[in-house]
Short mmCIF file of C-alpha atoms and ligand atoms in Angstrom, two decimals:
data_model
loop_
_atom_site.label_atom_id
_atom_site.label_comp_id
_atom_site.label_asym_id
_atom_site.label_seq_id
_atom_site.Cartn_x
_atom_site.Cartn_y
_atom_site.Cartn_z
CA MET A 1 -25.23 -5.22 -2.46
CA PHE A 2 -22.69 -2.81 -1.24
CA GLN A 3 -25.13 -0.44 0.32
CA SER A 4 -24.08 0.48 4.18
CA THR A 5 -25.89 1.84 7.00
CA LEU A 6 -22.89 4.07 7.74
CA ASN A 7 -22.47 7.36 6.26
CA LYS A 8 -19.27 9.03 5.20
CA LYS A 9 -18.37 10.90 8.22
CA GLN A 10 -18.15 7.67 10.34
CA PHE A 11 -15.55 6.22 7.86
CA ASN A 12 -12.63 7.31 10.13
CA ILE A 13 -14.08 8.19 13.49
CA LEU A 14 -10.86 8.12 15.06
CA HIS A 15 -8.10 10.29 13.37
CA LEU A 16 -4.43 9.85 14.86
CA ALA A 17 -1.41 11.76 14.01
CA GLY A 18 1.78 10.04 14.53
CA ILE A 19 5.74 10.55 14.28
CA TYR A 20 7.93 7.82 13.47
CA ILE A 21 11.62 8.27 13.99
CA HIS A 22 14.04 6.00 12.50
CA ILE A 23 17.14 5.43 14.40
CA PRO A 24 19.58 3.44 11.79
CA TYR A 25 22.21 1.95 14.10
CA CYS A 26 22.57 -1.73 15.51
CA ARG A 27 25.19 -3.09 17.48
CA LYS A 28 25.10 -6.31 15.30
CA ALA A 29 23.50 -7.16 12.07
CA CYS A 30 20.91 -9.92 12.35
CA HIS A 31 21.27 -12.26 9.25
CA TYR A 32 17.74 -11.90 8.29
CA CYS A 33 17.18 -8.10 8.55
CA ASP A 34 16.94 -5.66 5.36
CA PHE A 35 15.78 -2.75 7.40
CA HIS A 36 17.87 0.29 7.11
CA PHE A 37 20.80 0.28 9.59
CA SER A 38 24.44 0.80 10.23
CA THR A 39 26.76 -1.13 12.81
CA HIS A 40 29.22 1.87 12.47
CA PHE A 41 28.28 4.26 15.14
CA ASP A 42 30.76 7.21 14.15
CA THR A 43 27.87 9.25 12.61
CA LYS A 44 25.71 8.68 15.44
CA GLU A 45 26.33 12.15 17.05
CA ARG A 46 25.64 14.25 13.59
CA MET A 47 22.88 11.91 13.00
CA VAL A 48 21.03 12.96 16.02
CA ASP A 49 21.62 16.44 15.43
CA ALA A 50 20.19 15.81 11.92
CA LEU A 51 16.96 14.08 13.11
CA ILE A 52 16.61 17.17 15.38
CA ARG A 53 16.78 19.38 12.53
CA GLU A 54 14.40 17.35 10.52
CA ILE A 55 11.96 17.42 13.39
CA ILE A 56 12.28 21.37 13.11
CA LEU A 57 12.23 21.51 9.47
CA ARG A 58 8.87 19.63 9.19
CA LYS A 59 7.19 21.04 12.28
CA ASP A 60 4.24 22.12 10.34
CA PHE A 61 3.16 18.94 8.89
CA PHE A 62 0.40 18.38 11.11
CA SER A 63 -2.63 20.69 11.94
CA SER A 64 -3.67 18.61 14.82
CA PRO A 65 -1.79 17.59 18.10
CA ILE A 66 0.57 14.39 17.86
CA ASP A 67 -1.20 11.09 19.17
CA THR A 68 1.79 8.80 18.78
CA ILE A 69 5.46 8.79 18.67
CA TYR A 70 7.28 5.52 17.54
CA LEU A 71 11.18 5.10 17.78
CA GLY A 72 12.17 2.36 15.46
CA GLY A 73 14.95 1.16 13.67
CA GLY A 74 17.50 -0.30 13.71
CA THR A 75 17.77 -0.08 17.40
CA PRO A 76 16.63 3.15 19.01
CA SER A 77 17.54 1.81 22.52
CA VAL A 78 21.52 2.29 21.65
CA LEU A 79 20.72 6.12 22.05
CA SER A 80 22.55 7.62 25.10
CA SER A 81 20.23 9.51 27.78
CA GLU A 82 21.66 12.73 26.33
CA GLU A 83 20.69 11.89 22.76
CA LEU A 84 17.18 10.70 23.45
CA SER A 85 16.72 13.80 25.74
CA LEU A 86 17.42 16.02 22.98
CA ILE A 87 15.12 14.42 20.44
CA PHE A 88 12.28 14.71 22.93
CA LYS A 89 13.02 18.00 23.82
CA SER A 90 12.73 19.17 20.19
CA ILE A 91 9.46 17.41 19.75
CA HIS A 92 8.11 19.06 22.90
CA GLN A 93 9.20 22.32 21.78
CA HIS A 94 7.91 22.25 18.12
CA TYR A 95 4.70 19.87 18.08
CA ALA A 96 1.46 20.18 19.79
CA LEU A 97 0.97 16.92 21.64
CA SER A 98 -2.22 15.22 23.00
CA THR A 99 -2.90 14.33 26.36
CA THR A 100 -3.12 10.80 25.73
CA LEU A 101 0.31 10.33 24.00
CA GLU A 102 1.20 6.63 23.10
CA ILE A 103 5.11 6.70 23.05
CA THR A 104 6.79 3.59 21.85
CA LEU A 105 10.44 2.42 22.00
CA GLU A 106 11.78 -0.51 20.35
CA ALA A 107 14.12 -1.92 22.74
CA ASN A 108 16.83 -4.81 22.21
CA PRO A 109 17.01 -7.01 25.49
CA ASP A 110 20.81 -6.24 25.74
CA ASP A 111 19.89 -2.51 26.02
CA ILE A 112 17.32 -3.01 28.82
CA ASN A 113 18.92 -2.30 32.16
CA ASP A 114 17.81 -0.11 35.33
CA ASP A 115 19.19 3.21 34.39
CA ASN A 116 17.75 3.10 30.73
CA LEU A 117 14.50 1.99 32.01
CA SER A 118 14.52 4.93 34.19
CA LEU A 119 15.25 7.35 31.60
CA TRP A 120 12.72 6.08 29.40
CA ARG A 121 10.08 6.36 31.85
CA SER A 122 11.33 10.03 32.55
CA LEU A 123 10.90 10.72 29.05
CA GLY A 124 7.18 9.44 28.91
CA ILE A 125 7.68 6.31 26.91
CA ASN A 126 4.84 4.38 27.87
CA ARG A 127 5.15 1.43 25.49
CA LEU A 128 8.14 -0.96 24.90
CA SER A 129 8.54 -3.19 22.01
CA ILE A 130 11.11 -5.79 22.93
CA GLY A 131 12.91 -7.71 20.12
CA CYS A 132 13.01 -11.39 21.51
CA GLN A 133 12.54 -13.00 18.22
CA THR A 134 12.87 -16.80 19.79
CA PHE A 135 13.84 -18.01 23.06
CA ASP A 136 15.97 -20.62 21.58
CA ASP A 137 19.73 -19.69 21.98
CA ALA A 138 20.94 -21.75 19.30
CA ILE A 139 18.52 -20.09 17.02
CA LEU A 140 19.46 -16.75 18.33
CA ILE A 141 23.03 -17.42 17.56
CA GLN A 142 22.00 -18.57 13.98
CA LEU A 143 19.90 -15.25 13.57
CA ASN A 144 23.31 -13.36 14.76
CA ARG A 145 21.29 -11.63 17.74
CA ILE A 146 23.56 -10.25 20.35
CA HIS A 147 21.10 -11.30 23.06
CA ARG A 148 20.17 -14.77 24.50
CA ALA A 149 16.81 -16.13 25.70
CA ASN A 150 17.66 -15.34 29.51
CA ASP A 151 18.36 -11.79 28.64
CA SER A 152 14.82 -11.41 27.00
CA ILE A 153 13.10 -12.92 30.07
CA THR A 154 15.13 -10.84 32.58
CA ALA A 155 14.57 -7.77 30.28
CA TYR A 156 11.05 -8.15 30.44
CA HIS A 157 10.77 -8.59 34.07
CA MET A 158 12.94 -5.70 34.78
CA ALA A 159 10.66 -3.42 32.52
CA ARG A 160 7.50 -4.53 34.39
CA ALA A 161 9.13 -3.89 37.79
CA LYS A 162 10.04 -0.44 36.59
CA GLY A 163 6.06 0.08 35.85
CA PHE A 164 5.85 -0.56 32.13
CA ASP A 165 2.50 -1.67 31.71
CA ASN A 166 2.25 -2.04 28.04
CA ILE A 167 4.70 -4.29 26.74
CA SER A 168 4.96 -5.96 23.11
CA ILE A 169 7.06 -8.81 22.30
CA ASP A 170 8.41 -9.43 18.79
CA LEU A 171 8.88 -13.07 17.65
CA MET A 172 9.88 -14.87 14.40
CA PHE A 173 8.62 -18.08 13.18
CA GLY A 174 9.82 -20.44 10.46
CA LEU A 175 13.28 -19.85 11.36
CA PRO A 176 16.14 -22.10 10.12
CA THR A 177 16.10 -25.54 12.14
CA GLN A 178 13.14 -24.46 14.21
CA THR A 179 10.93 -27.50 14.77
CA GLU A 180 7.34 -27.38 15.74
CA GLN A 181 8.09 -28.07 19.33
CA GLN A 182 10.42 -25.23 19.52
CA TRP A 183 8.16 -22.95 18.21
CA ILE A 184 5.37 -24.03 20.58
CA ALA A 185 7.69 -23.84 23.42
CA ASP A 186 8.42 -20.21 22.13
CA LEU A 187 4.65 -19.13 22.31
CA GLU A 188 4.18 -20.77 25.62
CA LEU A 189 6.92 -18.83 27.19
CA ALA A 190 5.94 -15.49 25.34
CA MET A 191 2.58 -16.05 26.89
CA SER A 192 3.65 -17.08 30.36
CA LEU A 193 5.06 -13.50 30.58
CA GLN A 194 1.71 -12.20 29.83
CA PRO A 195 2.87 -9.19 27.55
CA GLU A 196 -0.03 -6.85 26.52
CA HIS A 197 1.01 -7.43 22.85
CA ILE A 198 2.71 -9.63 20.48
CA SER A 199 4.00 -9.18 17.06
CA ALA A 200 5.01 -12.43 15.37
CA TYR A 201 6.56 -12.52 11.68
CA GLY A 202 7.19 -15.58 9.42
CA LEU A 203 10.69 -15.25 8.29
CA THR A 204 11.00 -13.74 5.12
CA ILE A 205 14.36 -14.47 3.37
CA GLU A 206 15.46 -10.91 2.03
CA GLU A 207 17.85 -10.76 -0.83
CA ARG A 208 20.56 -8.53 0.41
CA THR A 209 21.28 -10.37 3.89
CA VAL A 210 23.34 -13.10 4.97
CA PHE A 211 20.26 -15.35 4.98
CA GLY A 212 19.43 -14.33 1.41
CA ASN A 213 22.96 -15.36 0.23
CA LEU A 214 23.04 -18.62 1.99
CA HIS A 215 19.70 -19.42 0.66
CA LYS A 216 20.60 -18.72 -2.85
CA SER A 217 23.49 -20.91 -2.77
CA GLY A 218 21.52 -23.71 -1.07
CA ARG A 219 23.15 -23.69 2.17
CA LEU A 220 20.14 -22.40 4.24
CA THR A 221 17.28 -24.62 5.07
CA VAL A 222 14.07 -23.01 6.26
CA PRO A 223 10.87 -24.76 7.25
CA GLY A 224 8.74 -25.02 3.86
CA GLU A 225 5.72 -22.91 3.10
CA GLU A 226 3.37 -25.66 4.57
CA LEU A 227 5.11 -25.92 7.73
CA GLN A 228 5.36 -22.20 8.08
CA ALA A 229 1.52 -21.95 7.52
CA ARG A 230 0.96 -24.93 10.32
CA TYR A 231 3.01 -22.67 12.76
CA TYR A 232 0.73 -19.65 11.80
CA GLU A 233 -2.18 -21.52 12.54
CA GLN A 234 -0.78 -22.80 15.79
CA MET A 235 0.02 -19.64 16.79
CA MET A 236 -3.71 -18.07 16.15
CA THR A 237 -5.02 -20.90 18.12
CA MET A 238 -2.76 -20.62 21.29
CA LEU A 239 -2.87 -16.89 21.34
CA ALA A 240 -6.76 -16.82 20.96
CA ASP A 241 -7.10 -19.39 23.72
CA LYS A 242 -4.99 -16.99 25.94
CA GLY A 243 -7.48 -13.91 25.16
CA TYR A 244 -5.16 -12.22 22.56
CA ILE A 245 -6.95 -10.65 19.83
CA GLN A 246 -5.56 -10.93 16.25
CA TYR A 247 -6.19 -7.35 15.29
CA GLU A 248 -3.89 -7.52 12.54
CA ILE A 249 -2.35 -10.40 10.48
CA SER A 250 1.03 -10.41 12.46
CA ASN A 251 -0.20 -8.43 15.60
CA PHE A 252 -2.07 -9.69 18.74
CA CYS A 253 -3.14 -7.89 21.81
CA LEU A 254 -4.96 -8.28 24.93
CA PRO A 255 -8.26 -6.11 24.79
CA GLY A 256 -7.63 -2.28 25.08
CA TYR A 257 -3.94 -2.81 23.85
CA LYS A 258 -3.86 -2.41 19.96
CA SER A 259 -0.67 -0.34 19.10
CA LYS A 260 -2.36 2.98 18.07
CA HIS A 261 0.78 4.12 16.07
CA ASN A 262 0.60 1.02 13.83
CA SER A 263 -3.00 1.15 13.60
CA SER A 264 -2.77 4.54 12.40
CA TYR A 265 -0.40 3.36 9.20
CA TRP A 266 -3.16 0.55 8.46
CA ASN A 267 -5.99 3.34 8.61
CA GLN A 268 -4.33 5.59 6.26
CA GLU A 269 -3.95 8.37 8.71
CA LYS A 270 -1.34 11.02 8.29
CA TYR A 271 1.97 10.17 9.77
CA LEU A 272 5.61 12.00 9.65
CA GLY A 273 8.80 10.09 9.27
CA ILE A 274 11.84 11.38 10.53
CA GLY A 275 15.29 10.13 9.75
CA PRO A 276 17.05 8.08 7.03
CA SER A 277 14.52 5.72 5.18
CA ALA A 278 11.50 6.82 6.98
CA HIS A 279 8.15 7.44 5.19
CA SER A 280 5.73 9.96 5.53
CA PHE A 281 1.97 10.08 4.40
CA ASP A 282 0.08 13.62 4.42
CA GLY A 283 -3.36 12.37 3.33
CA SER A 284 -2.41 12.32 -0.45
CA ASN A 285 1.34 12.19 -0.78
CA ARG A 286 3.89 9.82 0.16
CA MET A 287 7.57 10.71 0.94
CA TRP A 288 10.26 8.51 1.57
CA ASN A 289 13.51 9.85 3.12
CA ASP A 290 17.10 8.99 1.37
CA ALA A 291 18.27 5.79 2.99
CA ASN A 292 22.05 6.68 3.12
CA ASN A 293 23.23 7.92 6.44
CA MET A 294 25.70 10.34 5.19
CA THR A 295 23.73 11.58 2.27
CA TYR A 296 20.71 12.20 4.67
CA ILE A 297 23.14 14.11 6.98
CA LYS A 298 24.37 16.34 4.64
CA LYS A 299 21.32 17.01 2.99
CA ILE A 300 19.76 18.06 6.22
CA GLU A 301 22.51 20.00 7.11
CA SER A 302 21.98 22.24 4.21
CA GLY A 303 18.56 22.91 5.39
CA GLN A 304 16.55 20.42 3.22
CA VAL A 305 14.70 17.27 3.61
CA PRO A 306 16.11 14.46 1.26
CA TYR A 307 12.89 12.85 0.39
CA THR A 308 11.26 11.66 -2.74
CA LEU A 309 7.51 12.35 -3.10
CA GLU A 310 4.88 10.54 -4.94
CA THR A 311 1.29 11.96 -5.35
CA LEU A 312 -1.10 8.92 -4.96
CA SER A 313 -3.62 8.63 -7.76
CA LEU A 314 -7.28 7.44 -6.53
CA LYS A 315 -6.15 4.00 -7.97
CA ASP A 316 -2.84 3.95 -5.76
CA ARG A 317 -5.03 4.87 -2.74
CA ALA A 318 -7.69 2.08 -3.21
CA ASN A 319 -4.71 -0.38 -3.76
CA GLU A 320 -2.97 0.79 -0.57
CA TYR A 321 -6.40 0.73 1.28
CA ILE A 322 -6.89 -2.81 0.00
CA MET A 323 -3.48 -3.91 0.97
CA THR A 324 -3.53 -2.36 4.51
CA ALA A 325 -7.26 -2.85 5.46
CA LEU A 326 -7.36 -6.47 4.39
CA ARG A 327 -4.60 -7.25 6.91
CA THR A 328 -6.85 -5.83 9.67
CA LYS A 329 -9.26 -7.71 11.88
CA GLU A 330 -12.20 -5.10 10.52
CA GLY A 331 -11.04 -5.47 6.75
CA ILE A 332 -12.22 -3.35 4.14
CA THR A 333 -15.36 -1.17 4.15
CA LEU A 334 -16.93 -1.67 0.79
CA GLN A 335 -18.39 1.85 0.77
CA LYS A 336 -15.30 3.67 1.36
CA LEU A 337 -13.72 1.61 -1.21
CA THR A 338 -16.59 2.01 -3.81
CA GLU A 339 -17.56 5.39 -3.22
CA GLU A 340 -14.54 7.40 -1.67
CA LEU A 341 -11.88 5.60 -3.70
CA HIS A 342 -13.84 4.93 -6.72
CA TYR A 343 -13.13 1.17 -6.98
CA PRO A 344 -15.54 -0.21 -9.58
CA GLU A 345 -18.51 -2.27 -8.12
CA GLU A 346 -18.48 -4.74 -11.07
CA LYS A 347 -14.98 -5.76 -10.25
CA LEU A 348 -16.18 -6.46 -6.66
CA ARG A 349 -19.16 -8.56 -7.99
CA GLY A 350 -16.71 -10.58 -10.23
CA ILE A 351 -14.41 -11.60 -7.32
CA LEU A 352 -16.16 -11.52 -4.07
CA PRO A 353 -18.64 -14.44 -4.32
CA TRP A 354 -15.62 -16.48 -5.53
CA LEU A 355 -13.56 -15.37 -2.72
CA VAL A 356 -16.25 -15.95 -0.18
CA GLN A 357 -17.19 -19.48 -1.71
CA ASN A 358 -13.51 -20.60 -1.15
CA GLY A 359 -13.84 -19.70 2.60
CA TRP A 360 -11.02 -16.95 2.23
CA ILE A 361 -13.22 -13.90 2.81
CA GLU A 362 -16.11 -13.27 5.18
CA GLN A 363 -18.60 -10.38 4.68
CA SER A 364 -20.68 -8.91 7.21
CA SER A 365 -22.83 -5.82 6.14
CA ASP A 366 -20.45 -3.64 4.35
CA GLN A 367 -17.09 -5.03 5.62
CA ILE A 368 -14.96 -7.83 4.17
CA SER A 369 -12.35 -9.56 6.16
CA LEU A 370 -10.03 -12.39 5.81
CA THR A 371 -10.96 -15.75 7.35
CA SER A 372 -8.21 -17.93 9.40
CA SER A 373 -7.50 -19.75 6.07
CA GLY A 374 -7.80 -16.42 4.08
CA LYS A 375 -4.98 -14.90 6.23
CA LEU A 376 -2.51 -17.60 4.92
CA LEU A 377 -3.33 -16.46 1.36
CA ALA A 378 -3.39 -12.63 2.34
CA ASP A 379 -0.95 -11.63 -0.32
CA GLU A 380 -2.64 -13.71 -3.15
CA ILE A 381 -6.01 -12.35 -2.28
CA THR A 382 -4.81 -8.74 -2.03
CA LEU A 383 -3.61 -9.10 -5.57
CA LYS A 384 -6.87 -10.74 -6.69
CA ILE A 385 -8.79 -7.46 -5.28
CA PHE A 386 -6.10 -4.90 -6.55
CA LEU A 387 -6.71 -2.59 -9.17
CA ASN A 388 -4.38 -3.09 -12.20
C1 SAM B 1 12.50 -2.99 12.99
S1 SAM B 1 12.57 -4.70 13.47
C2 SAM B 1 13.12 -4.45 14.94
C3 SAM B 1 14.49 -4.09 15.45
C4 SAM B 1 14.83 -4.24 16.68
N1 SAM B 1 15.98 -3.49 16.87
C5 SAM B 1 15.19 -5.72 16.94
O1 SAM B 1 16.36 -6.10 16.52
O2 SAM B 1 14.51 -6.63 17.46
C6 SAM B 1 10.94 -5.19 13.49
C7 SAM B 1 10.80 -6.55 13.64
O3 SAM B 1 10.46 -7.06 12.18
C8 SAM B 1 10.92 -8.63 12.26
N2 SAM B 1 11.74 -8.94 11.05
C9 SAM B 1 12.78 -8.23 10.74
N3 SAM B 1 13.18 -8.83 9.47
C10 SAM B 1 12.38 -9.75 9.34
C11 SAM B 1 12.30 -10.70 8.22
N4 SAM B 1 13.27 -10.82 7.47
N5 SAM B 1 11.33 -11.81 8.25
C12 SAM B 1 10.59 -11.74 9.32
N6 SAM B 1 10.36 -10.77 10.15
C13 SAM B 1 11.46 -9.66 10.27
C14 SAM B 1 11.42 -8.85 13.40
O4 SAM B 1 10.63 -9.46 14.33
C15 SAM B 1 11.77 -7.44 14.18
O5 SAM B 1 11.88 -7.52 15.58
#
């Protein structure tokens, strides 16, 4: 049943190496966000120096040229031209770079102006990920975003005019007070801009956030699970109608515009994470950097990288593969799961027919992937397939 026509060498045809750089500063704290960031910029200069030191300390991480660089956050667009230039200079000095490098910068609409766009282009940044979230001003205010809908639209057009031909837009749905009409209007506006890529996430209420506290005390109402599922289904239909490919549960692109960087996370490629809270994977170990800005800076200044290391067992690697691959359009390659990662075939035989009969999973030769209704239950299905 799980035989394949593929041979092992064909599993990961495309090997990509990527660097992620975490910029842990934001001008304002969004009420939903629990990513690592600070709104106090007093350590920024020392932080940039520490990031550069870490780039140098870990220069031997890869044995092949870098294919992708991703500056995320936090808000990397808050960096000055000098700070960004120094970071890029150190990468160029210490790493071999591929000739087809994808360099993404997460940029908030309020930081997008003519000078910054020129600088980013001159540094080789060829992909912008713009945090629009919604085009509804009242909801943007509730989210505590610093920008308004018109800022996003103007920023988008400015980036286009400056020659950025690979732009991604971040959207969120299931937001407090967001009606179905508002969500449809957001999608229509986003599609009218014709970005190459759209990432869209259903709101998750995170404990240590303003929304988390409000929700706990019953002072925040958000669309329920059923409504959020409907918003998700609408999005899948509307984006598919406009030619967007859903290549991952939350990510859509026009043909040829997958995020190479994110795809390498989902394909379990090696990646190096620089900066506080950044994660790395070297093929068998996961490392995650300390998430406290001052602790990170001090440790790096003493010549050490403050990370915790975990060597993944075969079971961990199988579970990680299930978790990430199931989210992608291609899904899980069964031969890789059973032969390379030693997942027991009898367990698959026990659960796969049931998942297929319920219409959640589809199987084509050696691949299993989520159907549209399966995508709504992705977490539950992942847990069913996990090894305990
Ligand atoms: C690292 S954040 C981007 C930060 C960027 N500086 C910004 O503010 O737009 C990546 C994306 O994750 C999404 N996100 C963050 N927290 C979320 C949450 N609690 N629920 C759903 N999506 C979330 C947002 O769409 C955000 O743009």
